[in-house]
Amino acid sequence: GESVGLHLPTLSVQEGDNSIINCAYSNSASDYFIWYKQESGKGPQFIIDIRSNMDKRQGQRVTVLLNKTVKHLSLQIAATQPGDSAVYFCAENWGLGGYGGSQGNLIFGKGTKLSVKP
Amino acid sequence: GAGVSQSPRYKVAKRGQDVALRCDPISGHVSLFWYQQALGQGPEFLTYFQNEAQLDKSGLPSDRFFAERPEGSVSTLKIQRTQQEDSAVYLCASSLDSPLNSGNTIYFGEGSWLTVV
């Protein structure tokens, strides 16, 4: 079936370095993507989102890149800090702009665990 | 509070027991979602409400699972005759409106951790 997956299950980086977390999706109808951060014992926390009519979006220290040609999504974290240590999930949704799509049915990948070494 | 609130945070149930999990969405949020997250996995969609209407329940794993939102605000996820495979974190989320877009993203609660023994 169609799904969202991650290339790297774990990522270890040095404090201050940039981190890149990758995600592949297979549903060509997906038109909205979100990155979530989940710390141990907590719910997913929204980081940044992007629509399919964009290929890049920047937030505070984070950038999401979308390559629809190869169905690839990435999250870049600049100057990674120990507080960034968590599991990161990408999620996809389709039907943006209308009620015929998946609406609340976000499809999540398995997650990438980011560990930041001081 | 400002966020999605869930209770109980932790629940241990004996196999066969019924459980009820409560969710208070962010005030004014029209859409409410329930997700199930097994250990080491990403959240999986269970059901979705727009106000009091349950528009999608395609993710509910069996007829032992039932969700309601009678007044379009607080929601309850009920699991009857719990089984060990029901052990998971049950996440509630809400969004201002639907469909989702950059202004209406989904915000999650801390989850209710259910362990069936």
PDB file of C-alpha atoms in Angstrom:
ATOM      1  CA  GLY A   1       0.000   0.000   0.000  1.00  0.00           C
ATOM      2  CA  GLU A   2       1.031   3.605  -0.213  1.00  0.00           C
ATOM      3  CA  SER A   3       2.968   4.860   2.744  1.00  0.00           C
ATOM      4  CA  VAL A   4       5.392   7.372   4.104  1.00  0.00           C
ATOM      5  CA  GLY A   5       8.785   6.009   5.019  1.00  0.00           C
ATOM      6  CA  LEU A   6      12.090   7.242   6.334  1.00  0.00           C
ATOM      7  CA  HIS A   7      15.546   6.458   4.987  1.00  0.00           C
ATOM      8  CA  LEU A   8      17.400   6.635   8.304  1.00  0.00           C
ATOM      9  CA  PRO A   9      15.923   5.315  11.524  1.00  0.00           C
ATOM     10  CA  THR A  10      18.616   6.962  13.682  1.00  0.00           C
ATOM     11  CA  LEU A  11      20.767  10.030  13.298  1.00  0.00           C
ATOM     12  CA  SER A  12      23.529  11.196  15.608  1.00  0.00           C
ATOM     13  CA  VAL A  13      25.005  14.668  15.206  1.00  0.00           C
ATOM     14  CA  GLN A  14      27.355  16.940  17.070  1.00  0.00           C
ATOM     15  CA  GLU A  15      25.934  19.967  18.802  1.00  0.00           C
ATOM     16  CA  GLY A  16      26.155  22.944  16.492  1.00  0.00           C
ATOM     17  CA  ASP A  17      26.134  20.898  13.317  1.00  0.00           C
ATOM     18  CA  ASN A  18      23.283  20.927  10.852  1.00  0.00           C
ATOM     19  CA  SER A  19      20.928  17.928  10.754  1.00  0.00           C
ATOM     20  CA  ILE A  20      19.085  16.557   7.771  1.00  0.00           C
ATOM     21  CA  ILE A  21      16.252  14.094   8.221  1.00  0.00           C
ATOM     22  CA  ASN A  22      14.843  12.470   5.116  1.00  0.00           C
ATOM     23  CA  CYS A  23      11.479  11.034   4.237  1.00  0.00           C
ATOM     24  CA  ALA A  24      10.095   9.282   1.170  1.00  0.00           C
ATOM     25  CA  TYR A  25       6.442   9.200   0.291  1.00  0.00           C
ATOM     26  CA  SER A  26       4.722   7.132  -2.327  1.00  0.00           C
ATOM     27  CA  ASN A  27       1.262   8.657  -2.670  1.00  0.00           C
ATOM     28  CA  SER A  28       1.436  10.997  -5.637  1.00  0.00           C
ATOM     29  CA  ALA A  29      -1.886  12.502  -4.582  1.00  0.00           C
ATOM     30  CA  SER A  30      -0.427  13.815  -1.332  1.00  0.00           C
ATOM     31  CA  ASP A  31      -0.488  17.574  -1.300  1.00  0.00           C
ATOM     32  CA  TYR A  32       0.293  18.548   2.250  1.00  0.00           C
ATOM     33  CA  PHE A  33       3.192  17.466   4.426  1.00  0.00           C
ATOM     34  CA  ILE A  34       4.033  18.078   8.039  1.00  0.00           C
ATOM     35  CA  TRP A  35       7.058  17.449  10.198  1.00  0.00           C
ATOM     36  CA  TYR A  36       6.479  16.608  13.856  1.00  0.00           C
ATOM     37  CA  LYS A  37       8.910  16.318  16.739  1.00  0.00           C
ATOM     38  CA  GLN A  38       8.106  13.865  19.511  1.00  0.00           C
ATOM     39  CA  GLU A  39       9.998  13.839  22.772  1.00  0.00           C
ATOM     40  CA  SER A  40       9.845  10.854  25.054  1.00  0.00           C
ATOM     41  CA  GLY A  41       6.519  10.630  26.846  1.00  0.00           C
ATOM     42  CA  LYS A  42       4.972  13.495  24.943  1.00  0.00           C
ATOM     43  CA  GLY A  43       2.667  13.962  22.005  1.00  0.00           C
ATOM     44  CA  PRO A  44       3.891  14.993  18.549  1.00  0.00           C
ATOM     45  CA  GLN A  45       4.743  18.667  18.339  1.00  0.00           C
ATOM     46  CA  PHE A  46       4.190  20.543  15.079  1.00  0.00           C
ATOM     47  CA  ILE A  47       7.421  21.864  13.573  1.00  0.00           C
ATOM     48  CA  ILE A  48       6.719  22.977  10.037  1.00  0.00           C
ATOM     49  CA  ASP A  49       4.484  22.153   7.113  1.00  0.00           C
ATOM     50  CA  ILE A  50       4.555  22.549   3.372  1.00  0.00           C
ATOM     51  CA  ARG A  51       2.042  22.355   0.565  1.00  0.00           C
ATOM     52  CA  SER A  52       2.715  20.592  -2.690  1.00  0.00           C
ATOM     53  CA  ASN A  53       2.744  23.865  -4.622  1.00  0.00           C
ATOM     54  CA  MET A  54       5.944  24.812  -2.814  1.00  0.00           C
ATOM     55  CA  ASP A  55       9.381  23.209  -2.822  1.00  0.00           C
ATOM     56  CA  LYS A  56      10.886  24.964   0.163  1.00  0.00           C
ATOM     57  CA  ARG A  57       9.686  26.553   3.355  1.00  0.00           C
ATOM     58  CA  GLN A  58      11.695  28.015   6.174  1.00  0.00           C
ATOM     59  CA  GLY A  59      10.952  28.402   9.831  1.00  0.00           C
ATOM     60  CA  GLN A  60      13.040  29.224  12.824  1.00  0.00           C
ATOM     61  CA  ARG A  61      16.231  27.123  12.405  1.00  0.00           C
ATOM     62  CA  VAL A  62      14.286  24.627  10.301  1.00  0.00           C
ATOM     63  CA  THR A  63      13.776  24.248   6.587  1.00  0.00           C
ATOM     64  CA  VAL A  64      11.586  21.752   4.804  1.00  0.00           C
ATOM     65  CA  LEU A  65      12.361  20.781   1.235  1.00  0.00           C
ATOM     66  CA  LEU A  66       9.914  18.993  -1.011  1.00  0.00           C
ATOM     67  CA  ASN A  67      10.937  17.232  -4.211  1.00  0.00           C
ATOM     68  CA  LYS A  68       7.790  16.003  -5.896  1.00  0.00           C
ATOM     69  CA  THR A  69       9.701  14.507  -8.806  1.00  0.00           C
ATOM     70  CA  VAL A  70      11.240  11.858  -6.588  1.00  0.00           C
ATOM     71  CA  LYS A  71       8.624  12.067  -3.843  1.00  0.00           C
ATOM     72  CA  HIS A  72      11.097  13.099  -1.203  1.00  0.00           C
ATOM     73  CA  LEU A  73      10.791  15.344   1.810  1.00  0.00           C
ATOM     74  CA  SER A  74      13.544  16.537   4.091  1.00  0.00           C
ATOM     75  CA  LEU A  75      13.836  18.489   7.304  1.00  0.00           C
ATOM     76  CA  GLN A  76      16.944  20.529   7.876  1.00  0.00           C
ATOM     77  CA  ILE A  77      17.768  21.751  11.354  1.00  0.00           C
ATOM     78  CA  ALA A  78      20.432  24.414  11.592  1.00  0.00           C
ATOM     79  CA  ALA A  79      22.871  24.564  14.490  1.00  0.00           C
ATOM     80  CA  THR A  80      21.413  21.490  16.167  1.00  0.00           C
ATOM     81  CA  GLN A  81      21.038  21.755  19.922  1.00  0.00           C
ATOM     82  CA  PRO A  82      20.668  19.101  22.641  1.00  0.00           C
ATOM     83  CA  GLY A  83      17.036  20.153  22.974  1.00  0.00           C
ATOM     84  CA  ASP A  84      16.472  18.986  19.412  1.00  0.00           C
ATOM     85  CA  SER A  85      17.009  15.374  20.486  1.00  0.00           C
ATOM     86  CA  ALA A  86      13.759  13.564  19.767  1.00  0.00           C
ATOM     87  CA  VAL A  87      12.021  11.354  17.238  1.00  0.00           C
ATOM     88  CA  TYR A  88      11.008  13.196  14.093  1.00  0.00           C
ATOM     89  CA  PHE A  89       8.057  12.096  11.987  1.00  0.00           C
ATOM     90  CA  CYS A  90       6.988  13.217   8.578  1.00  0.00           C
ATOM     91  CA  ALA A  91       3.313  12.940   7.757  1.00  0.00           C
ATOM     92  CA  GLU A  92       1.317  13.333   4.572  1.00  0.00           C
ATOM     93  CA  ASN A  93      -2.220  14.272   3.744  1.00  0.00           C
ATOM     94  CA  TRP A  94      -4.194  14.765   0.577  1.00  0.00           C
ATOM     95  CA  GLY A  95      -7.335  16.521  -0.517  1.00  0.00           C
ATOM     96  CA  LEU A  96      -6.122  19.991   0.381  1.00  0.00           C
ATOM     97  CA  GLY A  97      -8.719  22.560  -0.480  1.00  0.00           C
ATOM     98  CA  GLY A  98     -11.612  20.185  -0.667  1.00  0.00           C
ATOM     99  CA  TYR A  99     -13.583  17.722   1.383  1.00  0.00           C
ATOM    100  CA  GLY A 100     -13.015  14.777  -0.888  1.00  0.00           C
ATOM    101  CA  GLY A 101      -9.589  13.956   0.408  1.00  0.00           C
ATOM    102  CA  SER A 102      -8.217  12.289   3.456  1.00  0.00           C
ATOM    103  CA  GLN A 103      -8.954  15.297   5.679  1.00  0.00           C
ATOM    104  CA  GLY A 104      -7.690  14.363   9.096  1.00  0.00           C
ATOM    105  CA  ASN A 105      -6.092  11.141   8.027  1.00  0.00           C
ATOM    106  CA  LEU A 106      -2.445  12.027   8.353  1.00  0.00           C
ATOM    107  CA  ILE A 107      -0.230   9.147   7.296  1.00  0.00           C
ATOM    108  CA  PHE A 108       2.895   9.033   9.456  1.00  0.00           C
ATOM    109  CA  GLY A 109       6.225   7.422   8.807  1.00  0.00           C
ATOM    110  CA  LYS A 110       7.977   5.338  11.439  1.00  0.00           C
ATOM    111  CA  GLY A 111      10.192   8.181  12.620  1.00  0.00           C
ATOM    112  CA  THR A 112      13.860   9.065  12.858  1.00  0.00           C
ATOM    113  CA  LYS A 113      15.533   9.351  16.210  1.00  0.00           C
ATOM    114  CA  LEU A 114      17.841  12.334  16.378  1.00  0.00           C
ATOM    115  CA  SER A 115      20.544  12.288  19.044  1.00  0.00           C
ATOM    116  CA  VAL A 116      22.625  15.392  19.614  1.00  0.00           C
ATOM    117  CA  LYS A 117      26.029  14.918  21.179  1.00  0.00           C
ATOM    118  CA  PRO A 118      27.291  17.810  23.310  1.00  0.00           C
TER     119      PRO A 118
ATOM    120  CA  GLY B   1      -5.385  25.311  29.074  1.00  0.00           C
ATOM    121  CA  ALA B   2      -4.063  26.338  25.700  1.00  0.00           C
ATOM    122  CA  GLY B   3      -3.372  22.861  24.386  1.00  0.00           C
ATOM    123  CA  VAL B   4      -5.167  19.596  23.799  1.00  0.00           C
ATOM    124  CA  SER B   5      -5.792  17.919  27.126  1.00  0.00           C
ATOM    125  CA  GLN B   6      -6.185  14.176  27.590  1.00  0.00           C
ATOM    126  CA  SER B   7      -7.111  12.026  30.546  1.00  0.00           C
ATOM    127  CA  PRO B   8      -6.171   9.741  32.050  1.00  0.00           C
ATOM    128  CA  ARG B   9      -2.510  10.056  31.189  1.00  0.00           C
ATOM    129  CA  TYR B  10      -1.888   6.472  32.199  1.00  0.00           C
ATOM    130  CA  LYS B  11      -4.311   3.593  32.417  1.00  0.00           C
ATOM    131  CA  VAL B  12      -3.703  -0.030  33.275  1.00  0.00           C
ATOM    132  CA  ALA B  13      -6.635  -2.234  32.395  1.00  0.00           C
ATOM    133  CA  LYS B  14      -7.208  -5.917  32.920  1.00  0.00           C
ATOM    134  CA  ARG B  15      -7.929  -7.878  29.796  1.00  0.00           C
ATOM    135  CA  GLY B  16     -11.647  -7.761  29.113  1.00  0.00           C
ATOM    136  CA  GLN B  17     -12.189  -4.490  30.960  1.00  0.00           C
ATOM    137  CA  ASP B  18     -13.807  -1.503  29.257  1.00  0.00           C
ATOM    138  CA  VAL B  19     -11.911   1.795  29.186  1.00  0.00           C
ATOM    139  CA  ALA B  20     -12.842   5.361  28.326  1.00  0.00           C
ATOM    140  CA  LEU B  21     -10.320   7.973  27.282  1.00  0.00           C
ATOM    141  CA  ARG B  22     -11.197  11.642  27.312  1.00  0.00           C
ATOM    142  CA  CYS B  23     -10.020  14.466  25.097  1.00  0.00           C
ATOM    143  CA  ASP B  24     -10.517  18.205  25.540  1.00  0.00           C
ATOM    144  CA  PRO B  25      -9.525  19.880  22.275  1.00  0.00           C
ATOM    145  CA  ILE B  26      -8.204  23.388  21.930  1.00  0.00           C
ATOM    146  CA  SER B  27     -11.062  25.814  22.470  1.00  0.00           C
ATOM    147  CA  GLY B  28     -12.803  26.691  19.235  1.00  0.00           C
ATOM    148  CA  HIS B  29     -11.267  23.888  17.231  1.00  0.00           C
ATOM    149  CA  VAL B  30     -13.809  22.355  14.922  1.00  0.00           C
ATOM    150  CA  SER B  31     -11.935  19.219  13.965  1.00  0.00           C
ATOM    151  CA  LEU B  32     -10.913  16.478  16.363  1.00  0.00           C
ATOM    152  CA  PHE B  33      -8.873  13.377  15.643  1.00  0.00           C
ATOM    153  CA  TRP B  34      -7.897  10.208  17.450  1.00  0.00           C
ATOM    154  CA  TYR B  35      -4.684   8.380  16.651  1.00  0.00           C
ATOM    155  CA  GLN B  36      -3.151   5.203  18.046  1.00  0.00           C
ATOM    156  CA  GLN B  37       0.605   4.946  18.500  1.00  0.00           C
ATOM    157  CA  ALA B  38       2.251   1.624  19.217  1.00  0.00           C
ATOM    158  CA  LEU B  39       5.686   1.570  20.813  1.00  0.00           C
ATOM    159  CA  GLY B  40       8.356   2.573  18.331  1.00  0.00           C
ATOM    160  CA  GLN B  41       5.871   3.381  15.596  1.00  0.00           C
ATOM    161  CA  GLY B  42       4.316   6.470  14.137  1.00  0.00           C
ATOM    162  CA  PRO B  43       0.766   7.449  15.037  1.00  0.00           C
ATOM    163  CA  GLU B  44      -1.995   5.747  13.074  1.00  0.00           C
ATOM    164  CA  PHE B  45      -5.302   7.382  12.303  1.00  0.00           C
ATOM    165  CA  LEU B  46      -8.381   6.069  14.065  1.00  0.00           C
ATOM    166  CA  THR B  47     -11.213   8.535  13.558  1.00  0.00           C
ATOM    167  CA  TYR B  48     -12.101  12.133  12.771  1.00  0.00           C
ATOM    168  CA  PHE B  49     -14.871  14.483  13.878  1.00  0.00           C
ATOM    169  CA  GLN B  50     -15.990  17.768  12.481  1.00  0.00           C
ATOM    170  CA  ASN B  51     -17.982  19.329  15.293  1.00  0.00           C
ATOM    171  CA  GLU B  52     -20.212  16.494  16.541  1.00  0.00           C
ATOM    172  CA  ALA B  53     -20.242  14.618  13.249  1.00  0.00           C
ATOM    173  CA  GLN B  54     -17.972  11.619  12.930  1.00  0.00           C
ATOM    174  CA  LEU B  55     -16.906  11.956   9.319  1.00  0.00           C
ATOM    175  CA  ASP B  56     -14.345   9.194   9.161  1.00  0.00           C
ATOM    176  CA  LYS B  57     -13.964   6.143  11.357  1.00  0.00           C
ATOM    177  CA  SER B  58     -12.109   4.026   8.863  1.00  0.00           C
ATOM    178  CA  GLY B  59      -9.120   3.592  11.164  1.00  0.00           C
ATOM    179  CA  LEU B  60     -10.955   2.042  14.102  1.00  0.00           C
ATOM    180  CA  PRO B  61      -9.466  -1.462  14.328  1.00  0.00           C
ATOM    181  CA  SER B  62     -12.584  -3.286  15.448  1.00  0.00           C
ATOM    182  CA  ASP B  63     -16.130  -2.805  16.625  1.00  0.00           C
ATOM    183  CA  ARG B  64     -14.771  -2.793  20.178  1.00  0.00           C
ATOM    184  CA  PHE B  65     -13.616   0.756  19.509  1.00  0.00           C
ATOM    185  CA  PHE B  66     -16.133   3.549  19.672  1.00  0.00           C
ATOM    186  CA  ALA B  67     -15.693   7.326  19.690  1.00  0.00           C
ATOM    187  CA  GLU B  68     -18.119  10.120  20.295  1.00  0.00           C
ATOM    188  CA  ARG B  69     -18.210  13.888  20.482  1.00  0.00           C
ATOM    189  CA  PRO B  70     -21.838  14.614  21.336  1.00  0.00           C
ATOM    190  CA  GLU B  71     -21.616  18.382  21.778  1.00  0.00           C
ATOM    191  CA  GLY B  72     -18.855  19.091  19.324  1.00  0.00           C
ATOM    192  CA  SER B  73     -16.236  19.744  21.970  1.00  0.00           C
ATOM    193  CA  VAL B  74     -15.049  17.038  24.376  1.00  0.00           C
ATOM    194  CA  SER B  75     -14.577  13.610  22.868  1.00  0.00           C
ATOM    195  CA  THR B  76     -14.401  10.152  24.386  1.00  0.00           C
ATOM    196  CA  LEU B  77     -12.738   7.106  22.899  1.00  0.00           C
ATOM    197  CA  LYS B  78     -14.153   3.921  24.373  1.00  0.00           C
ATOM    198  CA  ILE B  79     -12.589   0.507  24.064  1.00  0.00           C
ATOM    199  CA  GLN B  80     -14.701  -2.435  25.079  1.00  0.00           C
ATOM    200  CA  ARG B  81     -13.384  -5.796  26.245  1.00  0.00           C
ATOM    201  CA  THR B  82      -9.775  -4.645  26.014  1.00  0.00           C
ATOM    202  CA  GLN B  83      -7.190  -7.001  24.594  1.00  0.00           C
ATOM    203  CA  GLN B  84      -3.420  -6.960  25.023  1.00  0.00           C
ATOM    204  CA  GLU B  85      -2.965  -5.742  21.465  1.00  0.00           C
ATOM    205  CA  ASP B  86      -4.849  -2.590  22.416  1.00  0.00           C
ATOM    206  CA  SER B  87      -1.884  -1.503  24.528  1.00  0.00           C
ATOM    207  CA  ALA B  88      -0.666   1.728  22.969  1.00  0.00           C
ATOM    208  CA  VAL B  89      -0.670   5.470  23.344  1.00  0.00           C
ATOM    209  CA  TYR B  90      -3.933   7.030  22.250  1.00  0.00           C
ATOM    210  CA  LEU B  91      -3.377  10.515  20.926  1.00  0.00           C
ATOM    211  CA  CYS B  92      -6.047  13.113  20.502  1.00  0.00           C
ATOM    212  CA  ALA B  93      -5.514  16.069  18.205  1.00  0.00           C
ATOM    213  CA  SER B  94      -7.500  19.060  17.055  1.00  0.00           C
ATOM    214  CA  SER B  95      -7.396  21.649  14.334  1.00  0.00           C
ATOM    215  CA  LEU B  96      -9.190  24.910  13.836  1.00  0.00           C
ATOM    216  CA  ASP B  97     -10.948  23.719  10.734  1.00  0.00           C
ATOM    217  CA  SER B  98     -10.804  21.248   7.888  1.00  0.00           C
ATOM    218  CA  PRO B  99      -9.467  20.532   5.387  1.00  0.00           C
ATOM    219  CA  LEU B 100      -5.930  20.877   6.560  1.00  0.00           C
ATOM    220  CA  ASN B 101      -3.745  23.634   5.247  1.00  0.00           C
ATOM    221  CA  SER B 102      -1.026  25.861   6.561  1.00  0.00           C
ATOM    222  CA  GLY B 103      -3.438  27.695   8.775  1.00  0.00           C
ATOM    223  CA  ASN B 104      -5.280  24.685  10.106  1.00  0.00           C
ATOM    224  CA  THR B 105      -2.660  22.228  11.175  1.00  0.00           C
ATOM    225  CA  ILE B 106      -3.225  19.465  13.687  1.00  0.00           C
ATOM    226  CA  TYR B 107      -2.083  19.923  17.288  1.00  0.00           C
ATOM    227  CA  PHE B 108      -1.661  16.835  19.439  1.00  0.00           C
ATOM    228  CA  GLY B 109      -2.223  16.178  23.099  1.00  0.00           C
ATOM    229  CA  GLU B 110       0.222  14.297  25.330  1.00  0.00           C
ATOM    230  CA  GLY B 111      -1.647  11.047  24.889  1.00  0.00           C
ATOM    231  CA  SER B 112      -3.264   8.454  27.104  1.00  0.00           C
ATOM    232  CA  TRP B 113      -0.956   5.512  27.709  1.00  0.00           C
ATOM    233  CA  LEU B 114      -2.999   2.317  27.874  1.00  0.00           C
ATOM    234  CA  THR B 115      -1.519  -0.932  29.100  1.00  0.00           C
ATOM    235  CA  VAL B 116      -3.701  -4.035  29.029  1.00  0.00           C
ATOM    236  CA  VAL B 117      -2.536  -6.817  31.323  1.00  0.00           C
TER     237      VAL B 117
END
